[in-house]
Amino acid sequence: LPAAHVRKNAQQTSLLHKLTETFVDTETVCVIDHMYGGGANSYRDKRISELLSSGQNVLLITWNFFRNRLIVKTFLKKNNREEITLEFQMDNLEDLLGYHFVKFNRIIINELVLWSATVERKQLNTYEALPKLLKIVEQLASRDKAELEVLVHDYYAICPSYCLLDNKGQFCGAVENSTQCNNCLRKSALDIPAKFDVRLWREAWQTCFNLASVVRFFSQSSLEIMRKIYMLEAEKVVVVPHQPLTCWSETYQIPQT
């Protein structure tokens, strides 16, 4: 065998051994997120700290749009310190289905904007890939009998234009008519596939919401907009406003002119 192939197999064996040591017989939360900054990532970091404080391990999975790979980080809490014990890459989210020693008690979808997958080392169009990704998350949750929590930071579940801006740059407020929505998307600057159908997009998300144990919103208005499109069971819905990113220790007065 070529030396490079032998090294790769040895690295994979070593990684699997470390993962087994880390996650066997532990409560582990899987957090799925993007890696492009902003409020969603800030919320994620705080949530991971809370999970670690409660004694749970965390597997954070992000999609690197530029490398066409998954970036996986494991977070543990040892001796009252948060530690990243492992960081590695994977080809696709479905690879996790083969890691039977990693069992999740909760899966949190924090953000999926710009997520994708690779087929024969080629990155799929992000809008084509997303329904398939949701299906894999559902399979993982079913395999482990894990609770599924979906966080609604934006309106990506309604439309690939996640701020609900139409092709003219105007806020549409969530269009229920799928034909109108499809026509708008095809005129937009987004890289929408020719066969894209927003009905299938929304069906995939509705299935995800149906399986979720918690759908978390950060404002009442965003919940109301989502309910224009989706059936959301009241007992699953949680509305908790974001905490300020910065809490000032002093009171400042606006200068008088």
mmCIF file of C-alpha atoms in Angstrom:
data_model
loop_
_atom_site.group_PDB
_atom_site.id
_atom_site.type_symbol
_atom_site.label_atom_id
_atom_site.label_comp_id
_atom_site.label_asym_id
_atom_site.label_seq_id
_atom_site.Cartn_x
_atom_site.Cartn_y
_atom_site.Cartn_z
ATOM 1 C CA LEU A 1 0.000 0.000 0.000
ATOM 2 C CA PRO A 2 1.174 3.579 -0.627
ATOM 3 C CA ALA A 3 2.676 5.242 2.444
ATOM 4 C CA ALA A 4 0.104 8.055 2.308
ATOM 5 C CA HIS A 5 -2.752 5.519 2.415
ATOM 6 C CA VAL A 6 -1.183 3.731 5.395
ATOM 7 C CA ARG A 7 -0.741 7.045 7.242
ATOM 8 C CA LYS A 8 -4.360 7.991 6.557
ATOM 9 C CA ASN A 9 -5.662 4.666 7.891
ATOM 10 C CA ALA A 10 -3.455 4.975 10.972
ATOM 11 C CA GLN A 11 -4.742 8.508 11.607
ATOM 12 C CA GLN A 12 -8.359 7.363 11.250
ATOM 13 C CA THR A 13 -7.796 4.450 13.643
ATOM 14 C CA SER A 14 -6.180 6.787 16.182
ATOM 15 C CA LEU A 15 -9.043 9.281 15.833
ATOM 16 C CA LEU A 16 -11.715 6.618 16.286
ATOM 17 C CA HIS A 17 -9.910 5.340 19.381
ATOM 18 C CA LYS A 18 -9.805 8.839 20.891
ATOM 19 C CA LEU A 19 -13.462 9.452 20.061
ATOM 20 C CA THR A 20 -14.450 6.156 21.649
ATOM 21 C CA GLU A 21 -12.540 7.043 24.820
ATOM 22 C CA THR A 22 -14.148 10.482 24.891
ATOM 23 C CA PHE A 23 -17.773 9.626 24.280
ATOM 24 C CA VAL A 24 -18.420 6.102 25.504
ATOM 25 C CA ASP A 25 -21.084 6.077 28.253
ATOM 26 C CA THR A 26 -21.343 9.886 28.357
ATOM 27 C CA GLU A 27 -24.188 12.340 27.841
ATOM 28 C CA THR A 28 -23.349 14.180 24.648
ATOM 29 C CA VAL A 29 -25.099 17.036 22.871
ATOM 30 C CA CYS A 30 -24.582 17.549 19.135
ATOM 31 C CA VAL A 31 -24.692 21.204 18.053
ATOM 32 C CA ILE A 32 -25.001 21.891 14.313
ATOM 33 C CA ASP A 33 -24.141 25.413 13.226
ATOM 34 C CA HIS A 34 -22.574 27.610 10.569
ATOM 35 C CA MET A 35 -19.181 29.262 11.100
ATOM 36 C CA TYR A 36 -19.674 32.772 9.782
ATOM 37 C CA GLY A 37 -19.996 34.768 12.995
ATOM 38 C CA GLY A 38 -22.827 37.003 14.127
ATOM 39 C CA GLY A 39 -25.462 36.639 16.802
ATOM 40 C CA ALA A 40 -26.199 32.974 16.057
ATOM 41 C CA ASN A 41 -22.584 31.997 16.753
ATOM 42 C CA SER A 42 -22.514 34.162 19.881
ATOM 43 C CA TYR A 43 -25.628 32.396 21.158
ATOM 44 C CA ARG A 44 -24.060 29.021 20.318
ATOM 45 C CA ASP A 45 -20.931 29.750 22.353
ATOM 46 C CA LYS A 46 -23.004 30.701 25.396
ATOM 47 C CA ARG A 47 -25.182 27.628 24.990
ATOM 48 C CA ILE A 48 -22.145 25.327 24.807
ATOM 49 C CA SER A 49 -20.821 26.859 28.041
ATOM 50 C CA GLU A 50 -24.180 26.200 29.707
ATOM 51 C CA LEU A 51 -24.197 22.589 28.506
ATOM 52 C CA LEU A 52 -20.673 22.016 29.783
ATOM 53 C CA SER A 53 -21.587 23.547 33.136
ATOM 54 C CA SER A 54 -24.441 21.049 33.418
ATOM 55 C CA GLY A 55 -21.987 18.169 32.963
ATOM 56 C CA GLN A 56 -22.651 17.330 29.327
ATOM 57 C CA ASN A 57 -20.087 16.877 26.577
ATOM 58 C CA VAL A 58 -20.597 18.717 23.286
ATOM 59 C CA LEU A 59 -19.814 17.794 19.698
ATOM 60 C CA LEU A 60 -19.908 20.955 17.554
ATOM 61 C CA ILE A 61 -20.269 20.418 13.815
ATOM 62 C CA THR A 62 -19.905 23.223 11.277
ATOM 63 C CA TRP A 63 -19.685 23.210 7.494
ATOM 64 C CA ASN A 64 -16.662 24.928 5.977
ATOM 65 C CA PHE A 65 -18.016 26.315 2.710
ATOM 66 C CA PHE A 66 -14.512 27.083 1.424
ATOM 67 C CA ARG A 67 -12.971 23.670 2.159
ATOM 68 C CA ASN A 68 -16.077 21.617 1.297
ATOM 69 C CA ARG A 69 -15.693 19.766 4.587
ATOM 70 C CA LEU A 70 -17.224 19.384 8.004
ATOM 71 C CA ILE A 71 -15.248 20.776 10.913
ATOM 72 C CA VAL A 72 -15.884 18.862 14.136
ATOM 73 C CA LYS A 73 -14.838 20.011 17.609
ATOM 74 C CA THR A 74 -15.353 18.135 20.859
ATOM 75 C CA PHE A 75 -15.843 20.128 24.053
ATOM 76 C CA LEU A 76 -15.380 18.600 27.492
ATOM 77 C CA LYS A 77 -15.247 20.056 30.950
ATOM 78 C CA LYS A 78 -12.330 18.839 33.052
ATOM 79 C CA ASN A 79 -11.246 20.217 36.417
ATOM 80 C CA ASN A 80 -13.735 23.099 36.034
ATOM 81 C CA ARG A 81 -12.107 24.146 32.760
ATOM 82 C CA GLU A 82 -13.643 24.037 29.303
ATOM 83 C CA GLU A 83 -11.416 22.201 26.878
ATOM 84 C CA ILE A 84 -11.425 21.409 23.169
ATOM 85 C CA THR A 85 -9.945 17.938 23.198
ATOM 86 C CA LEU A 86 -10.262 17.074 19.520
ATOM 87 C CA GLU A 87 -10.715 18.936 16.263
ATOM 88 C CA PHE A 88 -10.964 17.079 12.979
ATOM 89 C CA GLN A 89 -12.639 17.100 9.571
ATOM 90 C CA MET A 90 -15.245 14.854 7.970
ATOM 91 C CA ASP A 91 -16.591 14.608 4.440
ATOM 92 C CA ASN A 92 -20.320 14.689 5.187
ATOM 93 C CA LEU A 93 -22.793 14.745 8.043
ATOM 94 C CA GLU A 94 -24.028 11.248 7.187
ATOM 95 C CA ASP A 95 -20.589 9.882 8.179
ATOM 96 C CA LEU A 96 -21.743 10.315 11.783
ATOM 97 C CA LEU A 97 -24.344 7.598 11.237
ATOM 98 C CA GLY A 98 -21.464 5.114 11.167
ATOM 99 C CA TYR A 99 -20.032 6.304 14.503
ATOM 100 C CA HIS A 100 -22.223 4.057 16.653
ATOM 101 C CA PHE A 101 -20.147 4.663 19.786
ATOM 102 C CA VAL A 102 -21.144 8.343 19.767
ATOM 103 C CA LYS A 103 -24.650 8.574 21.204
ATOM 104 C CA PHE A 104 -26.456 11.901 21.447
ATOM 105 C CA ASN A 105 -29.078 12.647 24.063
ATOM 106 C CA ARG A 106 -29.871 15.957 22.326
ATOM 107 C CA ILE A 107 -29.291 17.403 18.867
ATOM 108 C CA ILE A 108 -29.485 21.179 18.450
ATOM 109 C CA ILE A 109 -29.838 22.760 15.020
ATOM 110 C CA ASN A 110 -28.539 26.263 15.612
ATOM 111 C CA GLU A 111 -28.036 27.446 12.019
ATOM 112 C CA LEU A 112 -27.863 25.778 8.595
ATOM 113 C CA VAL A 113 -27.265 28.762 6.286
ATOM 114 C CA LEU A 114 -24.619 27.860 3.671
ATOM 115 C CA TRP A 115 -24.470 24.249 4.811
ATOM 116 C CA SER A 116 -23.876 21.680 2.090
ATOM 117 C CA ALA A 117 -22.484 18.223 1.321
ATOM 118 C CA THR A 118 -20.037 16.710 -1.121
ATOM 119 C CA VAL A 119 -20.603 14.020 -3.719
ATOM 120 C CA GLU A 120 -17.451 12.634 -5.371
ATOM 121 C CA ARG A 121 -15.514 15.570 -3.853
ATOM 122 C CA LYS A 122 -17.815 18.130 -5.464
ATOM 123 C CA GLN A 123 -19.864 20.430 -3.279
ATOM 124 C CA LEU A 124 -23.606 20.289 -3.835
ATOM 125 C CA ASN A 125 -25.592 23.452 -4.291
ATOM 126 C CA THR A 126 -26.492 24.501 -0.746
ATOM 127 C CA TYR A 127 -30.213 24.773 -1.553
ATOM 128 C CA GLU A 128 -30.225 21.330 -3.124
ATOM 129 C CA ALA A 129 -28.370 19.799 -0.184
ATOM 130 C CA LEU A 130 -30.389 21.171 2.705
ATOM 131 C CA PRO A 131 -33.456 18.853 2.595
ATOM 132 C CA LYS A 132 -31.060 15.884 2.515
ATOM 133 C CA LEU A 133 -29.168 17.272 5.520
ATOM 134 C CA LEU A 134 -32.371 17.602 7.513
ATOM 135 C CA LYS A 135 -33.149 13.971 6.724
ATOM 136 C CA ILE A 136 -29.757 12.892 8.097
ATOM 137 C CA VAL A 137 -30.329 14.890 11.295
ATOM 138 C CA GLU A 138 -33.681 13.147 11.681
ATOM 139 C CA GLN A 139 -31.984 9.760 11.208
ATOM 140 C CA LEU A 140 -29.398 10.603 13.867
ATOM 141 C CA ALA A 141 -32.113 11.669 16.311
ATOM 142 C CA SER A 142 -34.084 8.492 15.604
ATOM 143 C CA ARG A 143 -31.020 6.258 15.949
ATOM 144 C CA ASP A 144 -30.143 7.633 19.388
ATOM 145 C CA LYS A 145 -33.687 8.460 20.517
ATOM 146 C CA ALA A 146 -32.301 11.962 21.015
ATOM 147 C CA GLU A 147 -34.334 15.090 21.624
ATOM 148 C CA LEU A 148 -34.220 17.431 18.640
ATOM 149 C CA GLU A 149 -34.149 21.177 19.254
ATOM 150 C CA VAL A 150 -34.474 23.655 16.382
ATOM 151 C CA LEU A 151 -33.479 27.289 16.891
ATOM 152 C CA VAL A 152 -35.024 29.967 14.703
ATOM 153 C CA HIS A 153 -32.509 32.798 14.354
ATOM 154 C CA ASP A 154 -33.821 33.851 10.916
ATOM 155 C CA TYR A 155 -36.308 32.745 8.259
ATOM 156 C CA TYR A 156 -34.176 30.220 6.411
ATOM 157 C CA ALA A 157 -36.840 27.576 7.000
ATOM 158 C CA ILE A 158 -39.321 29.688 5.040
ATOM 159 C CA CYS A 159 -37.097 30.695 2.158
ATOM 160 C CA PRO A 160 -33.445 30.529 1.009
ATOM 161 C CA SER A 161 -33.581 34.327 1.210
ATOM 162 C CA TYR A 162 -33.336 34.040 4.996
ATOM 163 C CA CYS A 163 -34.142 37.703 5.714
ATOM 164 C CA LEU A 164 -37.246 37.384 3.490
ATOM 165 C CA LEU A 165 -36.028 39.965 1.000
ATOM 166 C CA ASP A 166 -37.619 39.526 -2.422
ATOM 167 C CA ASN A 167 -35.863 39.974 -5.770
ATOM 168 C CA LYS A 168 -36.414 43.738 -5.465
ATOM 169 C CA GLY A 169 -34.824 43.909 -2.033
ATOM 170 C CA GLN A 170 -38.134 44.420 -0.248
ATOM 171 C CA PHE A 171 -39.260 42.527 2.861
ATOM 172 C CA CYS A 172 -41.997 40.132 1.736
ATOM 173 C CA GLY A 173 -43.246 39.077 5.174
ATOM 174 C CA ALA A 174 -43.404 35.358 4.135
ATOM 175 C CA VAL A 175 -45.300 34.533 0.960
ATOM 176 C CA GLU A 176 -47.553 31.489 1.294
ATOM 177 C CA ASN A 177 -48.053 31.089 -2.465
ATOM 178 C CA SER A 178 -45.227 28.749 -3.507
ATOM 179 C CA THR A 179 -45.489 29.627 -7.209
ATOM 180 C CA GLN A 180 -45.002 33.298 -6.423
ATOM 181 C CA CYS A 181 -42.085 32.455 -4.124
ATOM 182 C CA ASN A 182 -40.403 30.228 -6.737
ATOM 183 C CA ASN A 183 -40.721 32.925 -9.409
ATOM 184 C CA CYS A 184 -39.207 35.491 -7.068
ATOM 185 C CA LEU A 185 -36.267 33.244 -6.161
ATOM 186 C CA ARG A 186 -35.426 32.576 -9.806
ATOM 187 C CA LYS A 187 -35.188 36.321 -10.399
ATOM 188 C CA SER A 188 -32.994 36.844 -7.334
ATOM 189 C CA ALA A 189 -29.217 36.969 -7.103
ATOM 190 C CA LEU A 190 -29.164 33.659 -5.195
ATOM 191 C CA ASP A 191 -27.718 30.572 -6.861
ATOM 192 C CA ILE A 192 -31.080 28.805 -7.061
ATOM 193 C CA PRO A 193 -31.090 25.473 -8.984
ATOM 194 C CA ALA A 194 -33.383 25.296 -11.995
ATOM 195 C CA LYS A 195 -35.452 22.484 -10.409
ATOM 196 C CA PHE A 196 -35.715 24.121 -6.984
ATOM 197 C CA ASP A 197 -39.235 24.047 -5.518
ATOM 198 C CA VAL A 198 -39.905 25.921 -2.292
ATOM 199 C CA ARG A 199 -42.737 23.485 -1.530
ATOM 200 C CA LEU A 200 -40.231 20.644 -1.109
ATOM 201 C CA TRP A 201 -37.988 22.931 0.947
ATOM 202 C CA ARG A 202 -40.852 23.719 3.313
ATOM 203 C CA GLU A 203 -42.012 20.105 3.458
ATOM 204 C CA ALA A 204 -38.533 19.089 4.641
ATOM 205 C CA TRP A 205 -38.584 21.727 7.360
ATOM 206 C CA GLN A 206 -42.135 20.841 8.415
ATOM 207 C CA THR A 207 -41.040 17.224 8.939
ATOM 208 C CA CYS A 208 -38.144 18.493 11.037
ATOM 209 C CA PHE A 209 -40.450 20.664 13.158
ATOM 210 C CA ASN A 210 -42.834 17.726 13.593
ATOM 211 C CA LEU A 211 -40.023 15.559 14.998
ATOM 212 C CA ALA A 212 -38.547 18.293 17.195
ATOM 213 C CA SER A 213 -39.196 18.331 20.910
ATOM 214 C CA VAL A 214 -38.394 22.066 21.119
ATOM 215 C CA VAL A 215 -38.633 24.860 18.540
ATOM 216 C CA ARG A 216 -36.989 27.903 20.080
ATOM 217 C CA PHE A 217 -37.754 31.457 18.943
ATOM 218 C CA PHE A 218 -36.191 34.685 20.094
ATOM 219 C CA SER A 219 -39.149 37.001 19.449
ATOM 220 C CA GLN A 220 -42.912 36.730 19.283
ATOM 221 C CA SER A 221 -42.964 38.432 15.887
ATOM 222 C CA SER A 222 -40.703 35.785 14.319
ATOM 223 C CA LEU A 223 -42.985 33.069 15.695
ATOM 224 C CA GLU A 224 -46.002 34.751 14.138
ATOM 225 C CA ILE A 225 -44.277 34.996 10.755
ATOM 226 C CA MET A 226 -43.233 31.331 10.869
ATOM 227 C CA ARG A 227 -46.779 30.305 11.692
ATOM 228 C CA LYS A 228 -47.925 31.777 8.373
ATOM 229 C CA ILE A 229 -46.150 28.834 6.739
ATOM 230 C CA TYR A 230 -45.791 26.108 9.372
ATOM 231 C CA MET A 231 -47.931 24.157 11.778
ATOM 232 C CA LEU A 232 -46.086 24.408 15.100
ATOM 233 C CA GLU A 233 -47.435 22.566 18.114
ATOM 234 C CA ALA A 234 -47.874 24.983 21.015
ATOM 235 C CA GLU A 235 -46.257 22.669 23.577
ATOM 236 C CA LYS A 236 -43.038 22.586 21.536
ATOM 237 C CA VAL A 237 -42.688 26.325 21.076
ATOM 238 C CA VAL A 238 -40.416 28.326 23.379
ATOM 239 C CA VAL A 239 -39.960 32.100 23.018
ATOM 240 C CA VAL A 240 -36.951 33.510 24.886
ATOM 241 C CA PRO A 241 -35.528 36.888 23.756
ATOM 242 C CA HIS A 242 -31.784 37.131 23.189
ATOM 243 C CA GLN A 243 -29.687 38.509 25.981
ATOM 244 C CA PRO A 244 -27.636 41.611 25.036
ATOM 245 C CA LEU A 245 -24.268 40.736 23.525
ATOM 246 C CA THR A 246 -22.716 43.338 25.822
ATOM 247 C CA CYS A 247 -23.907 44.305 29.304
ATOM 248 C CA TRP A 248 -22.554 47.721 30.206
ATOM 249 C CA SER A 249 -21.435 48.116 33.803
ATOM 250 C CA GLU A 250 -22.080 51.860 33.868
ATOM 251 C CA THR A 251 -24.897 54.123 32.766
ATOM 252 C CA TYR A 252 -23.995 56.590 30.057
ATOM 253 C CA GLN A 253 -25.845 59.778 29.303
ATOM 254 C CA ILE A 254 -26.314 61.111 25.802
ATOM 255 C CA PRO A 255 -24.396 64.389 25.451
ATOM 256 C CA GLN A 256 -26.649 67.412 25.246
ATOM 257 C CA THR A 257 -26.272 69.665 22.225
#
